[in-house]
């Protein structure tokens, strides 16, 4: 049965429009910490007179008058929920003969792809996720610097290695010396020291301290020496680009992404030694619970067979993937890339990432020729990936036979709606709510890759890479026009 076109959902009633939006969002699955929760919160926050109206604004930014027909999230979500019901060739078969109707897409995209704002080198790929058929391509196998769109590959590799329900452990174990305990980092990027954890947070130092204090008091211990073990990761903690407000030093024991303030996303200067700061925070929490910590926390090595006194678990991997993609979280990306390396028998380092991610993606049956995964976040300009690989991975994530990869799609920001796409193809754009995509931005590099529901209800995967762009704003507008053209071309 063909999917309902979003622009056919006429908002004749603001109340009905709100109910439809909430119901459609709720149908997309359980609410984790990332994209789906953001969509639910946004839908629930719409006022009865606001809905999806993009008309004149009244007090507080609320639209005035009756809502006008406008696209919103239902087109995206129904496209995802309808995947399992669709038939055709197996997804991911890039390179197959293009079906009828692709000539119109090529006619629409070629002049837009020639925009000088896209720099000297640009590549594109558009495929039907249900059949794997190529609808449009331009240099689809040319490996280019992808910026943050590489997080799609990082997500797919991590899910293939560990599965969406996997959780990372932060533990406290007895130390080798009498009266010593060791805080052991398990590489949980959701670990927080906040007494009021952020929504959807995972590992809690507060809960871990409470459980540890209870175990110590039960054993008659009221004073300890505190060591900390962050040896799970190896190699340099600093990214090759050096200190950067977009990424903390990568350690296996980091609370709140090494942020010294109350922020949860966006650039901010990070602490110099996240492991030490996390151990200090844990020591303070123990003291609040009646356990005296003698001296300053010091590095130590936990015994491999030590029985934990207490444990706290991360957000499930699927939720971490969604948050990473929605907010383009570099800290989560680097942590998950290292976890992929460790799960693949490689060291938890930048060197291990390069070997493991490529191997995991090849194991999914996609072509990784010419690729390089120098990091997991896309901050490294040495990264190389092709548009053909990106669309193949998105098609794999859409494959009903690959449900473990679905967070790759559900985590993508929605145009005009959530995350890094909230302000792009928004407002009166006919593509608002129809495009779900990961952005990528470095100086002179701009990219966009994701999915879109076309006028016939097909879920398409697209990827656009541009190099040597003269300016961010112009390049982003050009990429948005291309994505919008995919959404509205039959």
C-alpha positions in Angstrom: 0.0 0.0 0.0 1.5 3.4 -0.9 2.5 5.7 1.9 0.4 8.8 2.5 2.1 11.8 1.2 2.9 14.3 3.9 1.6 17.3 2.0 -1.8 15.5 1.7 -2.2 15.8 5.4 -4.2 19.0 5.4 -4.3 20.6 8.8 -8.0 21.5 8.7 -8.0 21.2 12.5 -5.2 22.2 14.7 -6.2 19.7 17.3 -6.4 16.9 14.8 -3.0 17.9 13.4 -1.5 17.8 16.8 -3.1 14.4 17.6 -1.9 13.0 14.3 1.7 14.2 14.9 1.8 12.8 18.4 0.3 9.5 17.3 2.6 9.1 14.4 5.6 9.8 16.5 4.5 7.5 19.2 4.2 4.7 16.7 7.9 4.9 15.8 9.0 2.8 18.8 10.1 3.0 22.4 11.5 6.3 23.6 15.2 6.2 24.0 17.5 9.2 24.8 18.0 10.4 21.3 16.0 11.2 18.2 12.7 9.6 19.0 12.4 11.3 22.4 13.3 14.6 20.8 10.5 14.1 18.3 8.0 13.2 20.9 8.9 16.2 23.1 8.6 18.5 20.0 5.3 17.1 19.0 3.8 17.3 22.5 5.0 20.9 22.8 3.0 22.2 19.8 0.2 24.5 20.9 -3.3 24.0 19.7 -3.2 27.0 17.5 0.4 26.4 16.3 0.5 23.0 14.9 2.7 22.8 11.9 1.8 26.3 10.7 4.5 28.3 9.0 2.6 31.6 8.8 3.0 34.9 10.6 4.3 34.7 14.2 2.4 36.1 17.1 3.4 36.6 20.8 6.1 34.2 21.9 6.8 33.1 18.3 3.5 31.3 18.0 1.7 31.4 14.6 -1.4 33.4 14.3 -4.6 32.2 12.7 -5.5 28.8 11.3 -2.7 26.4 10.4 -1.8 26.0 6.7 -1.0 22.8 4.9 2.6 22.0 5.7 4.9 19.0 5.9 6.0 17.7 9.3 7.6 14.6 10.8 4.9 12.1 10.0 6.2 11.7 6.4 9.6 10.7 7.7 8.4 8.4 10.4 5.8 6.6 8.2 8.5 6.1 5.7 10.6 4.3 8.3 7.8 2.3 9.8 6.7 1.1 6.4 10.0 -0.4 5.5 9.3 -3.9 6.6 6.1 -4.0 4.5 7.8 -3.0 1.3 8.9 -5.5 -1.3 11.6 -5.6 -3.9 15.2 -6.6 -4.3 17.5 -6.6 -1.2 18.6 -3.2 -0.1 22.2 -2.1 -0.6 22.5 -3.4 -4.1 24.0 -0.2 -5.5 24.9 -0.3 -9.1 21.7 -1.9 -10.4 19.8 -0.5 -13.4 17.9 2.6 -12.6 14.1 2.3 -12.8 11.8 4.4 -14.8 11.5 8.0 -13.5 15.2 8.4 -12.6 15.6 10.7 -15.7 13.5 13.3 -14.0 15.6 13.2 -10.9 18.8 13.5 -12.9 17.3 16.5 -14.7 16.5 18.1 -11.4 19.8 17.4 -9.6 22.5 18.0 -12.3 22.1 21.8 -12.4 21.9 22.0 -8.6 25.1 19.9 -8.3 26.9 22.4 -10.6 26.4 25.2 -8.1 29.8 27.0 -7.5 29.0 27.1 -3.8 29.7 23.4 -3.7 33.4 24.0 -4.5 35.7 22.3 -7.0 34.8 18.6 -6.2 31.4 17.2 -5.5 29.9 13.7 -5.5 26.4 12.4 -5.1 24.4 9.2 -4.8 20.7 8.5 -4.6 19.2 5.0 -4.3 15.9 3.4 -3.5 16.4 1.7 -0.1 13.8 -1.0 -0.8 15.4 -2.2 -4.0 18.9 -0.9 -3.9 18.5 0.6 -7.4 20.5 3.6 -8.3 18.4 6.6 -9.1 21.2 9.2 -9.6 24.9 9.2 -9.1 27.9 11.4 -9.8 31.4 10.1 -8.8 29.8 7.7 -6.3 33.0 5.8 -5.7 35.3 8.8 -5.2 36.6 8.7 -1.7 36.4 12.2 -0.2 36.8 13.9 3.2 33.3 13.3 4.7 33.4 15.5 7.9 30.7 14.4 10.3 28.8 12.2 7.9 31.4 9.6 8.7 29.4 9.1 11.9 27.0 7.0 9.8 29.8 4.6 9.2 30.9 4.7 12.9 27.3 3.9 13.9 26.9 1.0 11.5 30.2 -0.5 12.6 29.4 -0.2 16.3 26.0 -1.7 15.9 27.4 -4.6 13.8 30.1 -5.3 16.4 28.0 -5.0 19.6 24.3 -4.8 18.9 21.8 -2.0 19.9 21.2 -3.4 23.4 24.8 -3.5 24.5 25.7 -1.4 27.6 29.1 -0.3 28.8 30.1 -0.8 32.5 31.7 1.6 35.0 32.7 -0.4 38.1 34.3 -0.1 41.5 36.5 -3.0 42.6 38.7 -3.7 45.6 42.4 -2.7 45.0 45.5 -4.8 45.7 46.4 -2.8 48.8 44.3 -3.0 52.0 41.7 -0.2 52.1 42.0 0.6 48.4 39.2 0.7 45.9 39.5 1.4 42.2 37.2 3.2 39.9 37.4 1.4 36.6 36.4 3.1 33.4 34.5 1.0 30.8 34.4 3.7 28.1 30.8 4.8 28.8 30.2 8.1 26.9 26.9 8.6 28.8 28.5 8.6 32.3 27.5 11.6 34.3 28.4 13.1 37.7 25.3 15.3 37.8 23.1 14.8 40.8 20.1 15.4 38.6 21.0 13.3 35.5 20.1 14.6 32.1 17.1 13.0 30.3 18.1 9.6 29.0 21.4 9.5 30.7 23.1 6.2 31.3 25.9 5.6 33.8 25.6 7.6 37.0 28.6 8.3 39.3 26.0 9.4 41.9 24.3 6.0 41.9 27.7 4.3 41.8 28.9 6.2 44.8 25.8 5.3 46.7 26.1 1.6 46.0 29.8 1.7 46.7 29.3 3.4 50.1 26.6 0.9 51.0 28.9 -2.0 50.2 31.8 -0.5 52.1 29.7 0.2 55.2 28.3 -3.3 55.1 31.9 -4.5 55.3 32.7 -2.1 58.2 34.9 0.1 56.0 34.6 3.9 56.4 38.0 5.1 55.0 39.6 4.2 51.6 42.3 5.1 49.2 40.9 5.8 45.7 42.6 4.7 42.6 41.3 5.0 39.0 41.8 2.8 36.0 41.3 4.1 32.5 43.6 1.6 30.8 40.8 0.2 28.5 41.8 2.7 25.8 45.4 2.9 24.6 47.4 5.3 22.5 47.1 9.1 22.5 44.1 10.5 24.3 44.3 13.7 22.2 42.8 13.8 18.8 45.4 14.4 16.0 43.9 17.9 15.5 44.9 18.7 19.1 42.9 20.6 21.7 39.4 21.4 20.4 36.2 22.6 22.1 34.3 20.0 20.0 36.0 17.0 21.6 37.5 16.1 25.0 40.6 14.0 25.4 39.4 10.4 24.7 39.6 8.3 27.8 37.8 5.3 29.1 36.8 7.1 32.3 35.1 10.4 31.4 32.0 12.0 33.0 29.9 14.5 31.3 32.2 14.5 28.2 34.8 16.4 30.2 32.6 19.5 30.2 33.3 21.9 33.1 29.9 23.6 32.8 26.3 22.4 32.7 26.2 22.0 28.9 25.3 18.7 27.3 26.1 19.5 23.7 27.9 22.0 21.5 31.5 23.3 21.6 33.0 24.2 25.0 36.6 24.0 26.4 37.1 20.6 28.1 39.1 19.6 31.2 42.7 18.6 30.5 42.5 15.2 32.2 38.9 13.8 32.2 39.9 10.6 34.0 41.4 12.4 37.0 38.5 14.9 37.1 36.0 12.0 37.1 37.9 10.3 39.9 37.9 13.5 41.9 34.1 13.9 41.4 33.6 10.3 42.6 35.7 10.9 45.7 33.6 13.9 46.6 30.4 11.8 46.2 31.8 9.1 48.5 32.6 11.7 51.1 29.0 13.0 51.0 27.9 9.5 51.7 30.1 9.1 54.8 33.2 7.4 53.3 36.4 9.2 54.0 38.8 9.2 51.0 42.4 9.6 52.1 44.8 11.5 49.8 44.2 12.3 46.2 42.9 9.8 43.6 45.8 8.1 41.8 46.1 5.9 38.7 46.0 2.2 39.5 45.4 -1.0 37.7 42.4 -3.2 38.7 42.9 -6.9 38.8 41.2 -8.6 35.8 39.3 -11.1 38.0 38.3 -8.6 40.7 34.7 -8.9 41.8 33.0 -5.4 41.5 31.7 -3.8 44.6 29.3 -1.7 42.5 28.4 -1.2 38.8 26.6 1.4 36.7 25.5 0.8 33.1 25.5 3.1 30.1 22.5 4.0 27.9 22.0 1.1 25.5 24.1 1.4 22.4 21.1 2.2 20.2 20.3 5.2 22.3 23.9 6.4 22.2 23.9 6.1 18.4 20.7 8.2 18.2 22.1 10.9 20.4 25.5 10.9 18.5 23.7 11.3 15.1 21.0 13.8 16.3 23.5 16.2 17.9 26.6 15.2 15.9 28.3 14.3 19.3 32.0 13.8 18.6 32.7 12.5 22.1 30.2 9.6 21.7 31.5 8.9 18.2 35.1 8.5 19.3 34.1 6.3 22.3 32.0 4.1 20.0 34.7 3.8 17.4 37.1 2.6 20.2 34.5 0.1 21.5 34.2 -1.2 17.9 37.9 -1.7 17.8 38.0 -3.5 21.2 35.1 -5.8 20.1 37.0 -6.6 17.0 40.2 -7.6 18.8 42.0 -4.4 18.0 43.5 -1.9 20.5 41.2 0.9 21.7 43.1 3.6 19.9 43.0 5.7 16.7 45.1 3.0 15.0 42.7 0.3 16.2 39.7 2.2 14.9 41.2 2.5 11.4 41.4 -1.3 11.1 38.3 -2.3 12.9 35.7 0.0 11.4 36.7 -0.9 7.8 36.6 -4.6 8.6 33.1 -4.4 10.2 31.7 -2.5 7.3 33.1 -4.9 4.8 31.5 -7.6 6.8 28.1 -6.0 6.1 28.7 -6.5 2.4 29.5 -3.0 1.4 32.4 -1.8 -0.8 35.0 -0.1 1.4 37.6 0.4 -1.4 39.5 3.6 -1.0 38.1 4.4 2.4 40.0 5.5 5.5 38.7 5.8 9.0 41.3 7.9 10.8 38.8 8.6 13.6 35.2 8.0 14.5 33.9 11.6 14.5 35.0 13.0 11.2 37.2 15.8 12.7 40.2 14.3 11.0 40.7 15.5 7.4 42.5 12.3 6.6 39.1 10.4 6.7 38.0 9.2 3.3 34.6 7.8 2.3 32.4 7.8 -0.8 28.8 8.7 -1.4 28.2 5.2 -2.7 29.3 3.7 0.6 27.1 6.1 2.6 24.0 5.3 0.7 24.8 1.6 0.8 25.1 1.8 4.6 21.8 3.7 4.9 20.1 1.0 2.7 21.5 -1.7 5.0 20.1 0.1 8.0 16.7 0.1 6.2 16.8 -3.6 5.4 14.1 -5.5 7.4 16.6 -8.3 7.8 19.0 -5.9 9.6 16.9 -4.6 12.5 20.1 -4.2 14.6 21.1 -1.3 12.3 17.9 0.6 12.5 19.2 3.3 15.0 21.4 4.5 12.1 18.1 5.8 10.6 16.1 6.7 13.7 19.0 8.8 15.0 19.3 11.0 11.9 18.1 14.6 12.5 14.9 15.7 10.7 14.9 18.8 8.6 13.2 21.7 10.3 12.5 19.5 13.3 15.4 18.2 15.4 19.2 18.3 16.1 21.6 19.7 13.6 18.9 20.0 10.9 16.4 21.9 13.0 17.1 25.2 11.1 17.7 23.7 7.7 15.0 23.1 5.1 12.7 24.5 7.7 9.7 26.8 7.8 8.0 27.0 4.4 10.4 24.6 2.7 8.4 21.8 1.0 11.1 19.4 2.3 10.6 20.2 6.0 9.9 17.0 7.8 10.6 14.8 4.8 14.4 14.8 5.0 16.3 12.9 7.7 20.1 13.4 7.4 23.5 13.7 9.0 25.3 16.9 8.4 29.1 17.4 8.0 31.1 20.6 8.2 34.8 21.4 8.2 36.6 24.4 6.7 36.1 23.9 2.9 34.2 20.6 3.4 30.5 20.2 3.5 28.3 17.1 3.3 24.8 15.8 3.9 23.7 12.2 3.9 20.4 10.5 4.9 17.0 9.5 3.8 14.0 11.2 2.2 10.4 10.2 1.4 9.7 11.0 -2.2 6.3 12.0 -3.7 5.4 8.4 -4.4 6.2 7.4 -0.8 9.5 5.6 -1.5 12.2 5.9 1.2 15.3 7.0 -0.7 18.9 7.2 0.6 21.1 10.1 -0.6 24.6 11.3 0.1 26.2 14.5 -1.0 29.9 15.4 -0.5 31.6 18.7 -1.5 35.2 19.8 -1.2 37.0 23.1 -1.4 33.8 25.0 -0.8 34.1 28.8 -0.7 31.9 29.2 2.3 29.8 27.2 4.8 26.5 29.1 4.4 26.4 28.9 0.6 27.4 25.3 0.6 24.8 24.3 3.1 22.1 26.1 1.1 23.2 24.3 -2.0 23.1 20.9 -0.3 19.7 21.6 1.2 18.4 22.5 -2.3 19.7 19.2 -3.6 18.1 17.2 -0.8 14.8 19.1 -1.3 14.9 18.3 -5.0 15.2 14.6 -4.1 12.2 14.9 -1.8 9.9 16.6 -4.4 10.9 14.9 -7.7 8.7 12.0 -8.7 
